[in-house]
Amino acid sequence: MSQGECLLIVTAEVDPAVEAEWNRWYDTVHLPDALRCPGVRSGRRYVSSGDVSETAGGRTLRVPGRDLGDHRGQTEKVARRVYTTIYELDGPAATSTPEFQAMRGWYQFAPHVRSRTQTIVPVGGRGAS
């Protein structure tokens, strides 16, 4: 890869009640639309299986009427399915093209998406291994 190229890593947790519809939309509409955008070289979806490790960073768990103590820094295993899509891009500007910005569809699922992250990671050069 040449300088400037990067990965766009998107994760989402989706309510199981809409999971089949979500997957159908993602596989037949969203991913093909993304792959047609200028600067998007490839994209591949993954889904976690089994338990996900979750650390209670700076949060203290609270339940009214119960003292659960301070759980900051503790890690627990939680049964969740986390969807991850990794796109190979020519550069970060690929996410700013009119075609990329015009992609729609998340809105219909927004009430059912528990968490979503989007991270751009440079490939090659400083900091890469």
PDB file of C-alpha atoms in Angstrom:
ATOM      1  CA  MET A   1       0.000   0.000   0.000  1.00  0.00           C
ATOM      2  CA  SER A   2       1.200   3.496  -0.712  1.00  0.00           C
ATOM      3  CA  GLN A   3       1.398   6.307   1.823  1.00  0.00           C
ATOM      4  CA  GLY A   4      -1.969   7.671   2.918  1.00  0.00           C
ATOM      5  CA  GLU A   5      -3.821   4.417   2.538  1.00  0.00           C
ATOM      6  CA  CYS A   6      -5.806   3.317   5.555  1.00  0.00           C
ATOM      7  CA  LEU A   7      -8.369   0.975   7.005  1.00  0.00           C
ATOM      8  CA  LEU A   8     -11.813   2.057   8.091  1.00  0.00           C
ATOM      9  CA  ILE A   9     -12.976  -0.227  10.894  1.00  0.00           C
ATOM     10  CA  VAL A  10     -16.659  -0.085  11.806  1.00  0.00           C
ATOM     11  CA  THR A  11     -18.231  -2.065  14.645  1.00  0.00           C
ATOM     12  CA  ALA A  12     -21.867  -2.347  15.663  1.00  0.00           C
ATOM     13  CA  GLU A  13     -23.987  -4.250  18.150  1.00  0.00           C
ATOM     14  CA  VAL A  14     -27.499  -4.786  16.835  1.00  0.00           C
ATOM     15  CA  ASP A  15     -30.654  -5.780  18.702  1.00  0.00           C
ATOM     16  CA  PRO A  16     -31.332  -9.472  17.972  1.00  0.00           C
ATOM     17  CA  ALA A  17     -34.944  -8.575  17.069  1.00  0.00           C
ATOM     18  CA  VAL A  18     -33.734  -6.871  13.857  1.00  0.00           C
ATOM     19  CA  GLU A  19     -30.520  -8.821  13.289  1.00  0.00           C
ATOM     20  CA  ALA A  20     -31.758 -10.774  10.233  1.00  0.00           C
ATOM     21  CA  GLU A  21     -33.100  -7.590   8.587  1.00  0.00           C
ATOM     22  CA  TRP A  22     -29.873  -5.748   9.480  1.00  0.00           C
ATOM     23  CA  ASN A  23     -27.715  -8.445   7.865  1.00  0.00           C
ATOM     24  CA  ARG A  24     -29.869  -8.565   4.742  1.00  0.00           C
ATOM     25  CA  TRP A  25     -29.636  -4.757   4.354  1.00  0.00           C
ATOM     26  CA  TYR A  26     -25.892  -4.654   5.114  1.00  0.00           C
ATOM     27  CA  ASP A  27     -25.022  -7.468   2.703  1.00  0.00           C
ATOM     28  CA  THR A  28     -27.312  -6.499  -0.180  1.00  0.00           C
ATOM     29  CA  VAL A  29     -27.463  -2.689   0.034  1.00  0.00           C
ATOM     30  CA  HIS A  30     -24.915  -1.026   2.303  1.00  0.00           C
ATOM     31  CA  LEU A  31     -21.744  -2.992   1.576  1.00  0.00           C
ATOM     32  CA  PRO A  32     -22.249  -2.986  -2.239  1.00  0.00           C
ATOM     33  CA  ASP A  33     -22.966   0.786  -2.099  1.00  0.00           C
ATOM     34  CA  ALA A  34     -19.794   1.365  -0.071  1.00  0.00           C
ATOM     35  CA  LEU A  35     -17.686  -0.686  -2.483  1.00  0.00           C
ATOM     36  CA  ARG A  36     -18.853   1.476  -5.396  1.00  0.00           C
ATOM     37  CA  CYS A  37     -17.590   4.674  -3.716  1.00  0.00           C
ATOM     38  CA  PRO A  38     -14.390   6.257  -5.066  1.00  0.00           C
ATOM     39  CA  GLY A  39     -11.394   5.436  -2.904  1.00  0.00           C
ATOM     40  CA  VAL A  40     -12.940   2.317  -1.331  1.00  0.00           C
ATOM     41  CA  ARG A  41     -10.817  -0.631  -2.445  1.00  0.00           C
ATOM     42  CA  SER A  42     -12.403  -3.487  -0.538  1.00  0.00           C
ATOM     43  CA  GLY A  43     -14.582  -4.344   2.415  1.00  0.00           C
ATOM     44  CA  ARG A  44     -15.180  -7.459   4.439  1.00  0.00           C
ATOM     45  CA  ARG A  45     -17.604  -8.217   7.275  1.00  0.00           C
ATOM     46  CA  TYR A  46     -16.957 -10.253  10.405  1.00  0.00           C
ATOM     47  CA  VAL A  47     -19.077 -11.187  13.409  1.00  0.00           C
ATOM     48  CA  SER A  48     -17.837 -12.200  16.838  1.00  0.00           C
ATOM     49  CA  SER A  49     -18.848 -15.515  18.273  1.00  0.00           C
ATOM     50  CA  GLY A  50     -19.026 -16.425  21.927  1.00  0.00           C
ATOM     51  CA  ASP A  51     -18.361 -14.031  24.777  1.00  0.00           C
ATOM     52  CA  VAL A  52     -16.996 -10.514  24.425  1.00  0.00           C
ATOM     53  CA  SER A  53     -14.645  -9.157  27.113  1.00  0.00           C
ATOM     54  CA  GLU A  54     -15.892  -5.864  28.517  1.00  0.00           C
ATOM     55  CA  THR A  55     -13.958  -3.696  30.964  1.00  0.00           C
ATOM     56  CA  ALA A  56     -15.792  -1.246  33.208  1.00  0.00           C
ATOM     57  CA  GLY A  57     -13.291   1.590  32.572  1.00  0.00           C
ATOM     58  CA  GLY A  58     -14.208   4.544  34.763  1.00  0.00           C
ATOM     59  CA  ARG A  59     -17.742   3.419  35.512  1.00  0.00           C
ATOM     60  CA  THR A  60     -19.025   2.415  38.903  1.00  0.00           C
ATOM     61  CA  LEU A  61     -21.960   0.008  38.775  1.00  0.00           C
ATOM     62  CA  ARG A  62     -24.963   1.287  40.711  1.00  0.00           C
ATOM     63  CA  VAL A  63     -28.288  -0.372  41.487  1.00  0.00           C
ATOM     64  CA  PRO A  64     -30.770   1.521  43.694  1.00  0.00           C
ATOM     65  CA  GLY A  65     -30.885   0.028  47.172  1.00  0.00           C
ATOM     66  CA  ARG A  66     -27.771  -2.117  46.665  1.00  0.00           C
ATOM     67  CA  ASP A  67     -24.100  -1.401  47.216  1.00  0.00           C
ATOM     68  CA  LEU A  68     -22.264  -3.175  44.395  1.00  0.00           C
ATOM     69  CA  GLY A  69     -18.951  -1.501  45.124  1.00  0.00           C
ATOM     70  CA  ASP A  70     -16.464  -0.080  42.686  1.00  0.00           C
ATOM     71  CA  HIS A  71     -15.995  -2.232  39.582  1.00  0.00           C
ATOM     72  CA  ARG A  72     -13.678   0.079  37.652  1.00  0.00           C
ATOM     73  CA  GLY A  73     -11.042  -1.814  35.735  1.00  0.00           C
ATOM     74  CA  GLN A  74     -12.777  -5.169  36.134  1.00  0.00           C
ATOM     75  CA  THR A  75     -13.337  -7.259  33.035  1.00  0.00           C
ATOM     76  CA  GLU A  76     -16.327  -9.495  32.522  1.00  0.00           C
ATOM     77  CA  LYS A  77     -17.361 -11.843  29.726  1.00  0.00           C
ATOM     78  CA  VAL A  78     -20.656 -10.925  28.094  1.00  0.00           C
ATOM     79  CA  ALA A  79     -22.531 -12.909  25.425  1.00  0.00           C
ATOM     80  CA  ARG A  80     -22.867 -10.450  22.537  1.00  0.00           C
ATOM     81  CA  ARG A  81     -22.538 -10.448  18.783  1.00  0.00           C
ATOM     82  CA  VAL A  82     -20.366  -7.598  17.549  1.00  0.00           C
ATOM     83  CA  TYR A  83     -20.363  -6.963  13.808  1.00  0.00           C
ATOM     84  CA  THR A  84     -17.131  -5.574  12.358  1.00  0.00           C
ATOM     85  CA  THR A  85     -16.526  -4.376   8.819  1.00  0.00           C
ATOM     86  CA  ILE A  86     -13.011  -3.548   7.645  1.00  0.00           C
ATOM     87  CA  TYR A  87     -12.699  -1.384   4.557  1.00  0.00           C
ATOM     88  CA  GLU A  88      -9.423  -0.772   2.728  1.00  0.00           C
ATOM     89  CA  LEU A  89      -9.364   2.869   1.559  1.00  0.00           C
ATOM     90  CA  ASP A  90      -7.054   4.900  -0.680  1.00  0.00           C
ATOM     91  CA  GLY A  91      -6.945   7.414   2.177  1.00  0.00           C
ATOM     92  CA  PRO A  92      -9.123   9.057   4.841  1.00  0.00           C
ATOM     93  CA  ALA A  93     -10.599  11.428   2.235  1.00  0.00           C
ATOM     94  CA  ALA A  94     -12.552   8.478   0.777  1.00  0.00           C
ATOM     95  CA  THR A  95     -15.050   8.895   3.628  1.00  0.00           C
ATOM     96  CA  SER A  96     -15.669  12.522   2.591  1.00  0.00           C
ATOM     97  CA  THR A  97     -16.652  11.927  -1.035  1.00  0.00           C
ATOM     98  CA  PRO A  98     -20.214  12.849  -2.053  1.00  0.00           C
ATOM     99  CA  GLU A  99     -20.877   9.185  -2.880  1.00  0.00           C
ATOM    100  CA  PHE A 100     -19.744   7.985   0.546  1.00  0.00           C
ATOM    101  CA  GLN A 101     -21.662  10.752   2.317  1.00  0.00           C
ATOM    102  CA  ALA A 102     -24.820   9.924   0.313  1.00  0.00           C
ATOM    103  CA  MET A 103     -25.023   6.359   1.635  1.00  0.00           C
ATOM    104  CA  ARG A 104     -28.067   5.991   3.846  1.00  0.00           C
ATOM    105  CA  GLY A 105     -29.730   3.258   5.798  1.00  0.00           C
ATOM    106  CA  TRP A 106     -28.402   3.417   9.340  1.00  0.00           C
ATOM    107  CA  TYR A 107     -31.306   5.631  10.348  1.00  0.00           C
ATOM    108  CA  GLN A 108     -33.893   2.859  10.100  1.00  0.00           C
ATOM    109  CA  PHE A 109     -31.762   0.762  12.463  1.00  0.00           C
ATOM    110  CA  ALA A 110     -30.608   3.557  14.814  1.00  0.00           C
ATOM    111  CA  PRO A 111     -33.046   2.636  17.623  1.00  0.00           C
ATOM    112  CA  HIS A 112     -31.765  -0.957  17.445  1.00  0.00           C
ATOM    113  CA  VAL A 113     -28.011  -0.295  17.358  1.00  0.00           C
ATOM    114  CA  ARG A 114     -26.669  -0.549  20.917  1.00  0.00           C
ATOM    115  CA  SER A 115     -23.188   0.667  20.119  1.00  0.00           C
ATOM    116  CA  ARG A 116     -21.258   1.708  17.036  1.00  0.00           C
ATOM    117  CA  THR A 117     -17.647   2.701  16.487  1.00  0.00           C
ATOM    118  CA  GLN A 118     -15.846   3.990  13.430  1.00  0.00           C
ATOM    119  CA  THR A 119     -12.054   4.248  13.386  1.00  0.00           C
ATOM    120  CA  ILE A 120      -9.591   5.134  10.629  1.00  0.00           C
ATOM    121  CA  VAL A 121      -6.230   3.402  10.972  1.00  0.00           C
ATOM    122  CA  PRO A 122      -3.235   4.356   8.808  1.00  0.00           C
ATOM    123  CA  VAL A 123      -1.528   1.463   7.045  1.00  0.00           C
ATOM    124  CA  GLY A 124       2.261   1.546   6.698  1.00  0.00           C
ATOM    125  CA  GLY A 125       4.520   4.350   7.759  1.00  0.00           C
ATOM    126  CA  ARG A 126       4.936   5.468  11.376  1.00  0.00           C
ATOM    127  CA  GLY A 127       3.304   3.473  14.095  1.00  0.00           C
ATOM    128  CA  ALA A 128       2.351   0.532  11.916  1.00  0.00           C
ATOM    129  CA  SER A 129       3.772  -2.905  12.514  1.00  0.00           C
TER     130      SER A 129
END
